Tab-separated table of N, CA and C and ligand atoms in Angstrom:
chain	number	residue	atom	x	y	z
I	1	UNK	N	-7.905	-8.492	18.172
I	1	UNK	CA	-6.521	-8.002	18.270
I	1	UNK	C	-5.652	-9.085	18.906
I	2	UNK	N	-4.267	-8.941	19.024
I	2	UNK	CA	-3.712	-9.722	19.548
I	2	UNK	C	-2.121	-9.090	19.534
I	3	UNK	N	-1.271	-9.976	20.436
I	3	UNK	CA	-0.078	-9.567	20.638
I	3	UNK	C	1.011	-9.958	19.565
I	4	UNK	N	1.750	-9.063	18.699
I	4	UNK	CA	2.362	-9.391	17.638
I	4	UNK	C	4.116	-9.230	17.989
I	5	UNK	N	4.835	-10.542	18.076
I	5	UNK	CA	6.273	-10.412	18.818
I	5	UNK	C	7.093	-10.767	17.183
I	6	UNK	N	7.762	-10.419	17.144
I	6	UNK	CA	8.566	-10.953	15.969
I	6	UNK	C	10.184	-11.055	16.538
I	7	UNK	N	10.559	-12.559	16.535
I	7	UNK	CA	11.856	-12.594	17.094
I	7	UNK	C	13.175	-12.874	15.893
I	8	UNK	N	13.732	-12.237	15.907
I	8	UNK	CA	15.319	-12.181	15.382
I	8	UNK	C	14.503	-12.351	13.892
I	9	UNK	N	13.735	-11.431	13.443
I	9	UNK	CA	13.549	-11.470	12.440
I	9	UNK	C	13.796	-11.095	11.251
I	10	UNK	N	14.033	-11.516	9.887
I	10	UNK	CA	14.921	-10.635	9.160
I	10	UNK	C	14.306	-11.468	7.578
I	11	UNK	N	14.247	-10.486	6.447
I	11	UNK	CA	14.516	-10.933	5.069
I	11	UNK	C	14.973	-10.958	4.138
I	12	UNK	N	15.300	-11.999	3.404
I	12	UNK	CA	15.854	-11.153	2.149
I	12	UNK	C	15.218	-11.805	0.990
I	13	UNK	N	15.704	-11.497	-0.381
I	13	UNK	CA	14.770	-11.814	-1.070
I	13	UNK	C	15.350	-12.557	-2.234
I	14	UNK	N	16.762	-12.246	-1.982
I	14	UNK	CA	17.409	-12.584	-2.571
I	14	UNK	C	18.656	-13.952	-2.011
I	15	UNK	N	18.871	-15.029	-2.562
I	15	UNK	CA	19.339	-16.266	-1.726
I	15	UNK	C	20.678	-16.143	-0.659
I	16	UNK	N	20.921	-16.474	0.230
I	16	UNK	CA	22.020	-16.540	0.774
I	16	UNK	C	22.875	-15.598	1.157
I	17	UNK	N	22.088	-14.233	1.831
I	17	UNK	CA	22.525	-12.912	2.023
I	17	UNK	C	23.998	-13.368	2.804
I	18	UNK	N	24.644	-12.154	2.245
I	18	UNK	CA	26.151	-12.057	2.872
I	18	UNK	C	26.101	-10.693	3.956
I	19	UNK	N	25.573	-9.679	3.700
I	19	UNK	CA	25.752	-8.382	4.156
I	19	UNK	C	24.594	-7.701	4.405
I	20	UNK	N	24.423	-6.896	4.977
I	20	UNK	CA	23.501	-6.236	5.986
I	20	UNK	C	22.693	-5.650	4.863
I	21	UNK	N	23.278	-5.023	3.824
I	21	UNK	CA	22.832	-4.722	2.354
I	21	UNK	C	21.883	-6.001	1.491
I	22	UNK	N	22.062	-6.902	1.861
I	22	UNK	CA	21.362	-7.926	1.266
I	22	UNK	C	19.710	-7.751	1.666
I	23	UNK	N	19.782	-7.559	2.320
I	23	UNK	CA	18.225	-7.654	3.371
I	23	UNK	C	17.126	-6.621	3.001
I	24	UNK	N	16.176	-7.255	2.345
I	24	UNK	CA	15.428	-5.832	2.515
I	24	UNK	C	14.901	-5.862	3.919
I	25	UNK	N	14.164	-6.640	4.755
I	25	UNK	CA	14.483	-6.424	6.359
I	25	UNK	C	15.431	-6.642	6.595
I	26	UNK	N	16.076	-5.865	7.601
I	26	UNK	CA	17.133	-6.014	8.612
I	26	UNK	C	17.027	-6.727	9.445
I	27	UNK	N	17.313	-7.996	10.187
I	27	UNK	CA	17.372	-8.468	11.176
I	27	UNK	C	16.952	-7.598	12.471
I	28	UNK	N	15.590	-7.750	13.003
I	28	UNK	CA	15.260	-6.963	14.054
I	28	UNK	C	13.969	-8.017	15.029
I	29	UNK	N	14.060	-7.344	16.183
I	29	UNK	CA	13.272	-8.013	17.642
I	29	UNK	C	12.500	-7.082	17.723
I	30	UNK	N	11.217	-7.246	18.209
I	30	UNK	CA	10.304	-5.881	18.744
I	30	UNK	C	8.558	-6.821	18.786
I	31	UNK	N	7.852	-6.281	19.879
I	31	UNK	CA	6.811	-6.267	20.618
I	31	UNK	C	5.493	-5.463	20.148
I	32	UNK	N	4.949	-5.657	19.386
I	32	UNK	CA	3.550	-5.171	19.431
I	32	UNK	C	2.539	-5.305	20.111
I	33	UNK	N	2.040	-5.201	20.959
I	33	UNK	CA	1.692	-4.729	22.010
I	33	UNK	C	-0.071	-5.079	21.740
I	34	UNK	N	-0.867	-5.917	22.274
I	34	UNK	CA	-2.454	-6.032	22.383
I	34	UNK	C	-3.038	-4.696	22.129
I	35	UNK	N	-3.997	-4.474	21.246
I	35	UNK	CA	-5.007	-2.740	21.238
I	35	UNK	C	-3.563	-1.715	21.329
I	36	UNK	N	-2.417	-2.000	20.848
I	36	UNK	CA	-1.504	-0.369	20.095
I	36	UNK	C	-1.918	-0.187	18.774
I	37	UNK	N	-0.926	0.955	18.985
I	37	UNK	CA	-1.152	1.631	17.516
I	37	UNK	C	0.027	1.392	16.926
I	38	UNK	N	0.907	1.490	16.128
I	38	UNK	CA	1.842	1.387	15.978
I	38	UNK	C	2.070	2.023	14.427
I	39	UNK	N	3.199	2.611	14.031
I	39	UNK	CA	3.377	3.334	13.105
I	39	UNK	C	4.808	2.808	12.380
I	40	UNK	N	4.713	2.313	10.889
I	40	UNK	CA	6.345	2.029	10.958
I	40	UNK	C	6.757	3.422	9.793
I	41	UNK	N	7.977	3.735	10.338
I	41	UNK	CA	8.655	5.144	9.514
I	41	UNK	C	9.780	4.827	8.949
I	42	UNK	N	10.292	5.241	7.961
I	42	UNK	CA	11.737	4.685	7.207
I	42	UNK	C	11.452	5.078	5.525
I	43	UNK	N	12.692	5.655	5.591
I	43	UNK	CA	12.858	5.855	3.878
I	43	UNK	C	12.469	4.624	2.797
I	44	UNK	N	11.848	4.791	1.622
I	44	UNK	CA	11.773	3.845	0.621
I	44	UNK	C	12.523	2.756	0.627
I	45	UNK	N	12.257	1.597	0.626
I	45	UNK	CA	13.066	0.593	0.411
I	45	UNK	C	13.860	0.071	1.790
I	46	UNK	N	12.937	0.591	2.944
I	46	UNK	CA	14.111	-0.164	3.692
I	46	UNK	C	13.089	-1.200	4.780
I	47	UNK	N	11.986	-1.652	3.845
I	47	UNK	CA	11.560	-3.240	4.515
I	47	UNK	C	10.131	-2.979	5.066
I	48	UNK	N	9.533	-1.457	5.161
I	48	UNK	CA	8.010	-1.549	5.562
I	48	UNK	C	6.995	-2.407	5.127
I	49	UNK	N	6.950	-2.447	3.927
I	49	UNK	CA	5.862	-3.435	3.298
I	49	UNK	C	6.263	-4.778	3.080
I	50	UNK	N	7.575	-5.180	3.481
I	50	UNK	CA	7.942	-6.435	3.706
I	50	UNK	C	7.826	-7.215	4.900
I	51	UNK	N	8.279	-6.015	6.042
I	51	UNK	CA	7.404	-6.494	7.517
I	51	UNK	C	5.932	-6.777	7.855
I	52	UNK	N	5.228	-5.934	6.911
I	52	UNK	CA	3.544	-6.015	7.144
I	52	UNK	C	3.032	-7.279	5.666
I	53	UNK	N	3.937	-7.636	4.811
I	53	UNK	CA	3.993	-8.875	4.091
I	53	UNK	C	4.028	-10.244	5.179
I	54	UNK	N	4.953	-10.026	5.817
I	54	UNK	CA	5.744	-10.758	6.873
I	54	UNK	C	4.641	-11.091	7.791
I	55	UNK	N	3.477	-10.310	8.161
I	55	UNK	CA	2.684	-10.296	9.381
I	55	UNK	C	1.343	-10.624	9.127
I	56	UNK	N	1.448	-10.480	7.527
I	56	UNK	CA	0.133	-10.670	6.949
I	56	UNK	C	-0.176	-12.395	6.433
I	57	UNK	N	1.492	-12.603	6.652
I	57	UNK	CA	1.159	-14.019	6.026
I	57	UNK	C	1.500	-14.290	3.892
I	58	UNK	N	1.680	-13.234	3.723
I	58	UNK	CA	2.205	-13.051	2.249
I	58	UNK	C	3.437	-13.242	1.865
I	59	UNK	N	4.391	-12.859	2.533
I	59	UNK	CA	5.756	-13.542	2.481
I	59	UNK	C	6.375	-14.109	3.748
I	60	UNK	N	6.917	-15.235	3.619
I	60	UNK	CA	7.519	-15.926	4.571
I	60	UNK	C	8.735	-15.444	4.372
I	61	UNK	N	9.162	-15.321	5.958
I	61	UNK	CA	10.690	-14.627	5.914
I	61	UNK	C	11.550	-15.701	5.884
I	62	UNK	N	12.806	-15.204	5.630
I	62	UNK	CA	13.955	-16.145	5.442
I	62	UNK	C	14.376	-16.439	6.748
I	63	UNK	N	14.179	-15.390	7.936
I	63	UNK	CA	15.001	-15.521	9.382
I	63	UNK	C	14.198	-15.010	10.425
I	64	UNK	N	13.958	-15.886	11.187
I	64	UNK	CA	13.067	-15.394	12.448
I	64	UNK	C	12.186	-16.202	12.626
I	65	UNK	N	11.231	-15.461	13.970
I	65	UNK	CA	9.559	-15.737	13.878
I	65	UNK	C	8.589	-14.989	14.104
I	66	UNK	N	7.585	-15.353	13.505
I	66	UNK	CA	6.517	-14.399	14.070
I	66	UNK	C	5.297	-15.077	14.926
I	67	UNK	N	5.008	-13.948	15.809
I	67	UNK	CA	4.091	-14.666	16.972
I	67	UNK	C	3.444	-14.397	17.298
I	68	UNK	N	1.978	-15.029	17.297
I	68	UNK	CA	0.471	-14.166	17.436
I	68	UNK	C	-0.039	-14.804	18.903
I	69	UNK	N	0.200	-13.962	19.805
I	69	UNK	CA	-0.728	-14.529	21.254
I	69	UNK	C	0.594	-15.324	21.913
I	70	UNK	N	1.442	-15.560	21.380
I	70	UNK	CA	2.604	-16.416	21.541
I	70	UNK	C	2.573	-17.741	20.843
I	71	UNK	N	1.411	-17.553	19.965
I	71	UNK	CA	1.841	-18.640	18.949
I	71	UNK	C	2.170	-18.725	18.299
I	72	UNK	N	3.512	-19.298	17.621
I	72	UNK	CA	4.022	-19.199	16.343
I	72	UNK	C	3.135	-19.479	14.997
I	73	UNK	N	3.052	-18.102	14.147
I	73	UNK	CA	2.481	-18.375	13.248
I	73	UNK	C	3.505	-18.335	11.778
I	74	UNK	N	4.852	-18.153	12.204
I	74	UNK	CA	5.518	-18.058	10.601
I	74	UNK	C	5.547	-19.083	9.378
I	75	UNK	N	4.839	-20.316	9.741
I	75	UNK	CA	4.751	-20.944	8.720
I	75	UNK	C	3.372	-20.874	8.074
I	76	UNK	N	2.670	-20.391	8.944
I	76	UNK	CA	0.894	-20.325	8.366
I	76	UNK	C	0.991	-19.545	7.246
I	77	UNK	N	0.142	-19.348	6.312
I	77	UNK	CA	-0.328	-18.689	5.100
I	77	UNK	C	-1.279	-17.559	6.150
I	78	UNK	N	-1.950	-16.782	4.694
I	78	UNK	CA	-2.872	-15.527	5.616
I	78	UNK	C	-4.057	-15.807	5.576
I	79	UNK	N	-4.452	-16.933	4.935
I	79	UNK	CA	-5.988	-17.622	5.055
I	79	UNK	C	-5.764	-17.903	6.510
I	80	UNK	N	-4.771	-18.543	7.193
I	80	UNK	CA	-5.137	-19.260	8.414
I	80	UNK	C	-4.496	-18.417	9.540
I	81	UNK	N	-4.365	-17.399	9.381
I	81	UNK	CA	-3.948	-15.869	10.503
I	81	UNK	C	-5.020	-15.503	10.893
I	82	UNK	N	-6.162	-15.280	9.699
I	82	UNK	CA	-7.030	-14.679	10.227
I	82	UNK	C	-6.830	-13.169	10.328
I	83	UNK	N	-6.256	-12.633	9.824
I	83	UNK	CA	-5.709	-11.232	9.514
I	83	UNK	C	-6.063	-10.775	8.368
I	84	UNK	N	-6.361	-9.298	8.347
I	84	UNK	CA	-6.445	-8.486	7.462
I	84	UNK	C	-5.267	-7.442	6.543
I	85	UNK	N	-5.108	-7.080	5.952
I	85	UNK	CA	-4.218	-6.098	5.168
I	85	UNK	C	-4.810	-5.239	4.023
I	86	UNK	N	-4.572	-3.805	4.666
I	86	UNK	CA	-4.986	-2.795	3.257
I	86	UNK	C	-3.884	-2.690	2.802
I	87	UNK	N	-3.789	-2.518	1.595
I	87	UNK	CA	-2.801	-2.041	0.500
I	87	UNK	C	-2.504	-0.786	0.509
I	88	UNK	N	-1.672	-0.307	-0.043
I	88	UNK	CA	-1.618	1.266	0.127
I	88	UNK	C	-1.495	1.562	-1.922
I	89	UNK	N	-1.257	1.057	-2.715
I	89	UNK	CA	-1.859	1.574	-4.276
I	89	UNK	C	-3.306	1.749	-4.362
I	90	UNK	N	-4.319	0.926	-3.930
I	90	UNK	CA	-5.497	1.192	-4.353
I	90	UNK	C	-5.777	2.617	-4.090
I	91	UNK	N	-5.073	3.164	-2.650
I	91	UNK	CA	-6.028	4.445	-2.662
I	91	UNK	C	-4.934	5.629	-2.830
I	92	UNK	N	-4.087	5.270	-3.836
I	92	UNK	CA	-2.820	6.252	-4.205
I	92	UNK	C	-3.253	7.023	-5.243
I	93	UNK	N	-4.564	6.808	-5.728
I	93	UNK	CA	-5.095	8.169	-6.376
I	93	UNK	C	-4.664	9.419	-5.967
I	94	UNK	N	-4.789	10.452	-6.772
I	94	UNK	CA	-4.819	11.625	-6.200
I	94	UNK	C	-5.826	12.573	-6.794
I	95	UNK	N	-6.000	13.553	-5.869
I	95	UNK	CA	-7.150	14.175	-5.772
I	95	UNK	C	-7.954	14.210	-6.781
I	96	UNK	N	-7.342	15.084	-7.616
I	96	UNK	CA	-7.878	15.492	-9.202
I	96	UNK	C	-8.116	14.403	-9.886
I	97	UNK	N	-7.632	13.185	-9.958
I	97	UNK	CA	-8.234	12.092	-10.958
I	97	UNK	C	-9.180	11.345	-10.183
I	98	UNK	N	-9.446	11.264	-9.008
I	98	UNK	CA	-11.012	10.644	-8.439
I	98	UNK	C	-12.114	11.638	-8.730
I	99	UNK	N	-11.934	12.966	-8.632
I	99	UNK	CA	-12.795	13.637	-9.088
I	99	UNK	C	-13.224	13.959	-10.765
I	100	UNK	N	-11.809	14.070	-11.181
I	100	UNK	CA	-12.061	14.079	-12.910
I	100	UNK	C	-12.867	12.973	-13.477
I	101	UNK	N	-12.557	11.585	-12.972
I	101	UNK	CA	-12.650	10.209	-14.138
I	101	UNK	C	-14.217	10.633	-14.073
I	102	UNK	N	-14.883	10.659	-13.395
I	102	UNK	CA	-16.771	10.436	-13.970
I	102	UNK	C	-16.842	11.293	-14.729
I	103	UNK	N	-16.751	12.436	-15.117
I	103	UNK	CA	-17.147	13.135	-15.771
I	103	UNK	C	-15.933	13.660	-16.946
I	104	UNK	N	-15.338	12.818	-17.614
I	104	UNK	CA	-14.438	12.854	-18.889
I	104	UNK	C	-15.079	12.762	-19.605
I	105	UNK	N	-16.097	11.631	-19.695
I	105	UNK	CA	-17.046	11.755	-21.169
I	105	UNK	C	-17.821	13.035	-21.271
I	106	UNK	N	-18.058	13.306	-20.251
I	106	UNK	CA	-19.032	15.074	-20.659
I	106	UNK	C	-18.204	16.041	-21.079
I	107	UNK	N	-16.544	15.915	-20.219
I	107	UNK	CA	-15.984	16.808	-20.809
I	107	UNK	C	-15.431	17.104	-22.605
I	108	UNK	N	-15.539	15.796	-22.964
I	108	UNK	CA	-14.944	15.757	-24.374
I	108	UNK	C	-15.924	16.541	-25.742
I	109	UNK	N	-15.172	17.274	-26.305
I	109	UNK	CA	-15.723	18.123	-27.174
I	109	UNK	C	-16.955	17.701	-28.031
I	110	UNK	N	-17.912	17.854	-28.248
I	110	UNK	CA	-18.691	17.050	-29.630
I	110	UNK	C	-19.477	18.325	-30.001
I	111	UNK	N	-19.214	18.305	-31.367
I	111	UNK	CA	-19.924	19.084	-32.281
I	111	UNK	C	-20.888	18.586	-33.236
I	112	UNK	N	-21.706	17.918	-31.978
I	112	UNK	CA	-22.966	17.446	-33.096
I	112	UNK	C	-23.935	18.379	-33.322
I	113	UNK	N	-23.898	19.397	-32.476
I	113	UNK	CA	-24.775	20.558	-32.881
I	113	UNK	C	-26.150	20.418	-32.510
I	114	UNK	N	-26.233	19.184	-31.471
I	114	UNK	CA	-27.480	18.828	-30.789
I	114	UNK	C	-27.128	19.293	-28.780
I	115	UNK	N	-26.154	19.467	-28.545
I	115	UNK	CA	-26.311	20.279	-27.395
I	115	UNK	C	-26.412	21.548	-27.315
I	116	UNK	N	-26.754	21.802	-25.906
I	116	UNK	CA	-26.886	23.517	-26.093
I	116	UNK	C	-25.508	24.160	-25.786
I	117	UNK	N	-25.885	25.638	-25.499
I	117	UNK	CA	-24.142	26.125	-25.889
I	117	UNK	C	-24.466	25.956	-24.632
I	118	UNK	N	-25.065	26.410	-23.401
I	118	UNK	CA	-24.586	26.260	-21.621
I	118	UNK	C	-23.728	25.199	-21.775
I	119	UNK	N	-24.065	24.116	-22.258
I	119	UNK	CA	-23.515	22.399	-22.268
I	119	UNK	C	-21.991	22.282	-22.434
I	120	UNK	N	-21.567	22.887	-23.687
I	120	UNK	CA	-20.905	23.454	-24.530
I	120	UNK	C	-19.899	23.996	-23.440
I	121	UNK	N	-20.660	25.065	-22.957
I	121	UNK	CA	-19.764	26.128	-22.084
I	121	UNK	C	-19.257	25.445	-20.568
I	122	UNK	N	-20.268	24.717	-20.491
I	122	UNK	CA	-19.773	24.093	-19.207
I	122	UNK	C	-18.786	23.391	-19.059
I	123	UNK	N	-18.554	22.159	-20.467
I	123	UNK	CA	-17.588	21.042	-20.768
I	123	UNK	C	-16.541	22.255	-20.474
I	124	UNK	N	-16.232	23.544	-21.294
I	124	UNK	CA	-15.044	24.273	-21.710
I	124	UNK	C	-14.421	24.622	-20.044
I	125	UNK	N	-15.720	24.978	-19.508
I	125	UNK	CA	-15.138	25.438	-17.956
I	125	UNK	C	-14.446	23.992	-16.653
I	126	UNK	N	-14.903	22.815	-17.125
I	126	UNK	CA	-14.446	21.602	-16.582
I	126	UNK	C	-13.112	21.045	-17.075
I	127	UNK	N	-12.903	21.457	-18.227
I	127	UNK	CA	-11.870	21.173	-18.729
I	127	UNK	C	-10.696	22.667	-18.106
I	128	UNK	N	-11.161	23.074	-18.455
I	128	UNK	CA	-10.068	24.433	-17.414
I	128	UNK	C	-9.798	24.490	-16.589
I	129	UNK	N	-10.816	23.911	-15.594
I	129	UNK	CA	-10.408	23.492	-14.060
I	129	UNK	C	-9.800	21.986	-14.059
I	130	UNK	N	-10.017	21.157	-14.942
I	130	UNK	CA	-9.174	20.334	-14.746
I	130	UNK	C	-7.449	20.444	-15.084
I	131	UNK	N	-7.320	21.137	-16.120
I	131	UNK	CA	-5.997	21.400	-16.677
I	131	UNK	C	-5.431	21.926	-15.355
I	132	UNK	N	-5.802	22.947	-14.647
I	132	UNK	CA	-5.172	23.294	-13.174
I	132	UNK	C	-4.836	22.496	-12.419
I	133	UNK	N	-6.339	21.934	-11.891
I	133	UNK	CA	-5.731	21.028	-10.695
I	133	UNK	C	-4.637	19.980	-11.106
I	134	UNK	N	-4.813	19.616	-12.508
I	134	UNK	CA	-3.584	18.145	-12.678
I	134	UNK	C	-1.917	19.081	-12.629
I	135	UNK	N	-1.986	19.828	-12.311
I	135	UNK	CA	-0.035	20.678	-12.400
I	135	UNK	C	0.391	20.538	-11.085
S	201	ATP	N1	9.175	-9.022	-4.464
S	201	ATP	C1	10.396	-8.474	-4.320
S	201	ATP	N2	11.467	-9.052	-4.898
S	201	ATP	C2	12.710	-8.546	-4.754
S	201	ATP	N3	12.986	-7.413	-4.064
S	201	ATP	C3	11.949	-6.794	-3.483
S	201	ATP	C4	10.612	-7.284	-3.582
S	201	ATP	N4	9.788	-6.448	-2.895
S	201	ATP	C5	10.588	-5.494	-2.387
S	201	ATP	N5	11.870	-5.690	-2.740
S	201	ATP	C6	13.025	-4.879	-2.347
S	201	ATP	O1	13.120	-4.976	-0.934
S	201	ATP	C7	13.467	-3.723	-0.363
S	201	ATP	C8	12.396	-3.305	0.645
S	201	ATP	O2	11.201	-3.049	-0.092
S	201	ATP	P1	9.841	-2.640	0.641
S	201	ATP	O3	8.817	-2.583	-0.432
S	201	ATP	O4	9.585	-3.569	1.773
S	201	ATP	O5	10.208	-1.199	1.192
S	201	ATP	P2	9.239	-0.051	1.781
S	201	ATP	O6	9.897	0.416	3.044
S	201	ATP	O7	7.854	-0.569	1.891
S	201	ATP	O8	9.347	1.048	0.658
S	201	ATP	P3	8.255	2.189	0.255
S	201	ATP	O9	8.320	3.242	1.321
S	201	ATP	O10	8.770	2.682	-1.066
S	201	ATP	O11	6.910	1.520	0.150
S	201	ATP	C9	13.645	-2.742	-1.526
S	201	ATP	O12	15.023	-2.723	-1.860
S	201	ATP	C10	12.834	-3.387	-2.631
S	201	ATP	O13	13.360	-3.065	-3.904
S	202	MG	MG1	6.000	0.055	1.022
């Protein structure tokens, strides 16, 4: 762990911001703290995954710094941070399709007339419970 300071920091993404609107970060100061927890909250679009871009070493900001232990690390890449980052799409599944995908091929109809009807009956009842849970 370590102490994460980010001073007068701010981004945009777009060249030569004029207005506070330009930024997907806002110009902001703040202290992360050795072993916290820390939580960031804010409507869509207003710079979360650009700050933890920012910290991860994935995007270099346009304004500020960032500081690990009190060392400036804003020019390092994230090979040389030494930091980790989960993504948040990989596990944006939802319920019903981690459970559905293995078993789609069993569910799909075949009338080869070489299964039994339980087989048959079962696909019909997986498929019914799936049609639910996906609404
Ligand atoms: N690579 C990019 N190029 C240009 N604009 C971007 C890029 N990534 C994000 N933005 C814009 O920057 C702003 C902040 O985006 P960001 O993804 O950091 O927000 P967020 O708070 O993580 O949103 P969400 O809660 O939806 O994940 C948004 O207006 C977004 O459209
Ligand atoms: Mg985000």
């Amino acid at each position: 762990m370590a102490r994460i300071e980010f001073q007068n920091l701010a981004h945009a993404y777009r060249p030569n911001p004029a207005t506070l609107d330009d930024y997907a970060l806002q110009p902001m100061s703040m202290v992360w703290e050795d072993g916290g927890a820390y939580a960031l909250l804010g409507p869509s679009g207003c710079g979360k995954t650009t700050l933890l871009n920012i910290v991860s070493g994935l995007v270099k900001p346009s304004e500020g710094k960032v500081l690990f232990d009190g060392r400036d690390v804003t020019a390092l890449g994230a090979r040389e941070r030494n930091i980790a980052q989960v993504f948040q799409f990989p596990g944006d599944l939802r319920h019903h399709e981690r459970v559905r995908q293995p078993r789609v091929p069993a569910a799909q109809p075949q009338n080869t007339g070489s299964r039994s009807q339980e087989a048959r009956a079962r696909s019909r009842r997986h498929s019914r419970h799936d049609a639910g849970s996906a609404a």
